[in-house]
Amino acid sequence: MAYGLWTPERSAACAAEHDRELAIDVLARFGYRLGRGHVPAGGKSWGMVQGMARRKVGHLWHEIRTTAHAMNEHTVLTGDEIATLTGLVNPPFQGGARHDRDRHGTEQRACGRSAPDEA
């Protein structure tokens, strides 16, 4: 894939179906309700979640670009380094939903592409 700006063509190629299903599964384990194409009682639809994410990315775009440029130079950054670069707070980790592998044990990459397990 050529690098560059996000385009409608790239968006169409990345339907995020795996991301949606993973989000629904993980959130359900924590008691949250997320619906596909509807708003469940006491929950949100996937479209609502996408809209909230789009607004949050817009709000944090400067920090996202700053971090991306730094990662282009250094590849790996710690949370503290990102906080210093962006002026954001890096609170101490106190648990949460961490899910690097899908239910089949396959590591997930961008746009739902799977990478073989590394030995």
PDB file of C-alpha atoms in Angstrom:
ATOM      1  CA  MET A   1       0.000   0.000   0.000  1.00  0.00           C
ATOM      2  CA  ALA A   2       1.343   3.419  -0.912  1.00  0.00           C
ATOM      3  CA  TYR A   3       1.644   5.879   1.940  1.00  0.00           C
ATOM      4  CA  GLY A   4      -0.322   9.099   1.896  1.00  0.00           C
ATOM      5  CA  LEU A   5      -3.592  10.678   2.872  1.00  0.00           C
ATOM      6  CA  TRP A   6      -6.662   8.690   3.842  1.00  0.00           C
ATOM      7  CA  THR A   7      -8.994   8.415   0.862  1.00  0.00           C
ATOM      8  CA  PRO A   8     -12.544   7.118   0.336  1.00  0.00           C
ATOM      9  CA  GLU A   9     -11.015   4.166  -1.531  1.00  0.00           C
ATOM     10  CA  ARG A  10      -8.838   3.268   1.457  1.00  0.00           C
ATOM     11  CA  SER A  11     -11.806   3.681   3.763  1.00  0.00           C
ATOM     12  CA  ALA A  12     -13.889   1.280   1.654  1.00  0.00           C
ATOM     13  CA  ALA A  13     -11.056  -1.263   1.730  1.00  0.00           C
ATOM     14  CA  CYS A  14     -11.018  -1.116   5.526  1.00  0.00           C
ATOM     15  CA  ALA A  15     -14.583  -1.876   6.549  1.00  0.00           C
ATOM     16  CA  ALA A  16     -13.547  -2.507  10.173  1.00  0.00           C
ATOM     17  CA  GLU A  17     -15.841  -5.524  10.451  1.00  0.00           C
ATOM     18  CA  HIS A  18     -13.398  -7.348  12.721  1.00  0.00           C
ATOM     19  CA  ASP A  19     -12.964  -4.201  14.833  1.00  0.00           C
ATOM     20  CA  ARG A  20     -16.724  -3.892  15.243  1.00  0.00           C
ATOM     21  CA  GLU A  21     -17.187  -7.525  16.244  1.00  0.00           C
ATOM     22  CA  LEU A  22     -14.257  -7.377  18.667  1.00  0.00           C
ATOM     23  CA  ALA A  23     -15.597  -4.176  20.247  1.00  0.00           C
ATOM     24  CA  ILE A  24     -19.046  -5.713  20.663  1.00  0.00           C
ATOM     25  CA  ASP A  25     -17.585  -8.863  22.264  1.00  0.00           C
ATOM     26  CA  VAL A  26     -15.173  -7.069  24.607  1.00  0.00           C
ATOM     27  CA  LEU A  27     -17.695  -4.453  25.724  1.00  0.00           C
ATOM     28  CA  ALA A  28     -20.355  -7.093  26.343  1.00  0.00           C
ATOM     29  CA  ARG A  29     -17.998  -8.769  28.837  1.00  0.00           C
ATOM     30  CA  PHE A  30     -17.939  -5.482  30.764  1.00  0.00           C
ATOM     31  CA  GLY A  31     -21.728  -5.058  30.663  1.00  0.00           C
ATOM     32  CA  TYR A  32     -21.909  -2.523  27.810  1.00  0.00           C
ATOM     33  CA  ARG A  33     -24.353  -2.930  24.943  1.00  0.00           C
ATOM     34  CA  LEU A  34     -23.306  -2.138  21.379  1.00  0.00           C
ATOM     35  CA  GLY A  35     -25.639  -2.871  18.468  1.00  0.00           C
ATOM     36  CA  ARG A  36     -25.110  -3.512  14.778  1.00  0.00           C
ATOM     37  CA  GLY A  37     -27.402  -1.151  12.870  1.00  0.00           C
ATOM     38  CA  HIS A  38     -29.652  -0.444  15.867  1.00  0.00           C
ATOM     39  CA  VAL A  39     -29.476   1.135  19.314  1.00  0.00           C
ATOM     40  CA  PRO A  40     -29.989  -1.485  22.017  1.00  0.00           C
ATOM     41  CA  ALA A  41     -31.756  -0.411  25.215  1.00  0.00           C
ATOM     42  CA  GLY A  42     -29.187   1.302  27.402  1.00  0.00           C
ATOM     43  CA  GLY A  43     -26.493   1.030  24.734  1.00  0.00           C
ATOM     44  CA  LYS A  44     -25.132   2.572  21.549  1.00  0.00           C
ATOM     45  CA  SER A  45     -25.107   1.633  17.883  1.00  0.00           C
ATOM     46  CA  TRP A  46     -21.879   1.028  15.966  1.00  0.00           C
ATOM     47  CA  GLY A  47     -22.685   4.181  13.954  1.00  0.00           C
ATOM     48  CA  MET A  48     -22.859   6.212  17.184  1.00  0.00           C
ATOM     49  CA  VAL A  49     -19.499   4.817  18.291  1.00  0.00           C
ATOM     50  CA  GLN A  50     -17.965   5.668  14.904  1.00  0.00           C
ATOM     51  CA  GLY A  51     -19.264   9.239  15.188  1.00  0.00           C
ATOM     52  CA  MET A  52     -17.841   9.631  18.695  1.00  0.00           C
ATOM     53  CA  ALA A  53     -14.491   8.258  17.508  1.00  0.00           C
ATOM     54  CA  ARG A  54     -14.468  10.605  14.487  1.00  0.00           C
ATOM     55  CA  ARG A  55     -15.078  13.614  16.760  1.00  0.00           C
ATOM     56  CA  LYS A  56     -12.399  12.497  19.236  1.00  0.00           C
ATOM     57  CA  VAL A  57      -9.843  12.010  16.440  1.00  0.00           C
ATOM     58  CA  GLY A  58     -10.687  15.479  15.103  1.00  0.00           C
ATOM     59  CA  HIS A  59     -10.243  16.960  18.564  1.00  0.00           C
ATOM     60  CA  LEU A  60      -6.882  15.207  19.087  1.00  0.00           C
ATOM     61  CA  TRP A  61      -5.590  15.453  15.502  1.00  0.00           C
ATOM     62  CA  HIS A  62      -2.626  17.699  16.416  1.00  0.00           C
ATOM     63  CA  GLU A  63      -1.492  15.242  19.102  1.00  0.00           C
ATOM     64  CA  ILE A  64      -1.996  12.271  16.749  1.00  0.00           C
ATOM     65  CA  ARG A  65       0.152  13.907  14.059  1.00  0.00           C
ATOM     66  CA  THR A  66       2.823  14.888  16.592  1.00  0.00           C
ATOM     67  CA  THR A  67       3.003  11.295  17.832  1.00  0.00           C
ATOM     68  CA  ALA A  68       3.016   9.867  14.295  1.00  0.00           C
ATOM     69  CA  HIS A  69       5.925  12.094  13.261  1.00  0.00           C
ATOM     70  CA  ALA A  70       7.873  11.124  16.395  1.00  0.00           C
ATOM     71  CA  MET A  71       7.204   7.427  15.746  1.00  0.00           C
ATOM     72  CA  ASN A  72       8.414   7.880  12.184  1.00  0.00           C
ATOM     73  CA  GLU A  73      11.752   8.958  13.664  1.00  0.00           C
ATOM     74  CA  HIS A  74      11.962   6.612  16.678  1.00  0.00           C
ATOM     75  CA  THR A  75       9.571   3.716  15.851  1.00  0.00           C
ATOM     76  CA  VAL A  76       8.708   3.043  19.518  1.00  0.00           C
ATOM     77  CA  LEU A  77       7.634   5.590  22.118  1.00  0.00           C
ATOM     78  CA  THR A  78       6.578   5.126  25.721  1.00  0.00           C
ATOM     79  CA  GLY A  79       3.394   6.611  27.093  1.00  0.00           C
ATOM     80  CA  ASP A  80       5.458   9.075  29.092  1.00  0.00           C
ATOM     81  CA  GLU A  81       7.331  10.182  25.961  1.00  0.00           C
ATOM     82  CA  ILE A  82       4.035  10.724  24.127  1.00  0.00           C
ATOM     83  CA  ALA A  83       2.672  12.692  27.094  1.00  0.00           C
ATOM     84  CA  THR A  84       5.759  14.924  27.056  1.00  0.00           C
ATOM     85  CA  LEU A  85       5.488  15.512  23.295  1.00  0.00           C
ATOM     86  CA  THR A  86       1.760  16.246  23.295  1.00  0.00           C
ATOM     87  CA  GLY A  87       1.108  17.801  26.694  1.00  0.00           C
ATOM     88  CA  LEU A  88      -1.438  15.056  27.426  1.00  0.00           C
ATOM     89  CA  VAL A  89      -1.531  13.190  30.739  1.00  0.00           C
ATOM     90  CA  ASN A  90      -0.318   9.580  30.926  1.00  0.00           C
ATOM     91  CA  PRO A  91      -2.241   8.223  33.935  1.00  0.00           C
ATOM     92  CA  PRO A  92      -0.989   5.098  35.701  1.00  0.00           C
ATOM     93  CA  PHE A  93      -2.400   1.854  34.261  1.00  0.00           C
ATOM     94  CA  GLN A  94      -5.044   0.357  36.539  1.00  0.00           C
ATOM     95  CA  GLY A  95      -6.451  -2.501  34.456  1.00  0.00           C
ATOM     96  CA  GLY A  96      -8.788  -2.391  31.494  1.00  0.00           C
ATOM     97  CA  ALA A  97      -9.790  -4.277  28.402  1.00  0.00           C
ATOM     98  CA  ARG A  98      -6.678  -5.413  26.571  1.00  0.00           C
ATOM     99  CA  HIS A  99      -7.177  -7.717  23.643  1.00  0.00           C
ATOM    100  CA  ASP A 100      -4.301  -8.278  21.201  1.00  0.00           C
ATOM    101  CA  ARG A 101      -5.562 -11.564  19.816  1.00  0.00           C
ATOM    102  CA  ASP A 102      -8.920 -12.589  18.452  1.00  0.00           C
ATOM    103  CA  ARG A 103     -10.800 -15.663  19.645  1.00  0.00           C
ATOM    104  CA  HIS A 104      -8.792 -17.832  17.207  1.00  0.00           C
ATOM    105  CA  GLY A 105      -5.430 -16.779  18.688  1.00  0.00           C
ATOM    106  CA  THR A 106      -4.503 -14.727  15.629  1.00  0.00           C
ATOM    107  CA  GLU A 107      -2.781 -11.383  16.107  1.00  0.00           C
ATOM    108  CA  GLN A 108      -4.801  -8.624  14.469  1.00  0.00           C
ATOM    109  CA  ARG A 109      -3.311  -5.852  12.383  1.00  0.00           C
ATOM    110  CA  ALA A 110      -4.757  -2.718  10.754  1.00  0.00           C
ATOM    111  CA  CYS A 111      -7.928  -3.246   8.717  1.00  0.00           C
ATOM    112  CA  GLY A 112      -8.472  -6.695  10.196  1.00  0.00           C
ATOM    113  CA  ARG A 113      -5.567  -8.320   8.371  1.00  0.00           C
ATOM    114  CA  SER A 114      -4.145 -11.213  10.341  1.00  0.00           C
ATOM    115  CA  ALA A 115      -0.482 -11.822  10.897  1.00  0.00           C
ATOM    116  CA  PRO A 116       0.827 -15.319  11.585  1.00  0.00           C
ATOM    117  CA  ASP A 117       1.839 -16.008  15.160  1.00  0.00           C
ATOM    118  CA  GLU A 118       5.465 -15.140  15.681  1.00  0.00           C
ATOM    119  CA  ALA A 119       7.683 -17.880  17.069  1.00  0.00           C
TER     120      ALA A 119
END
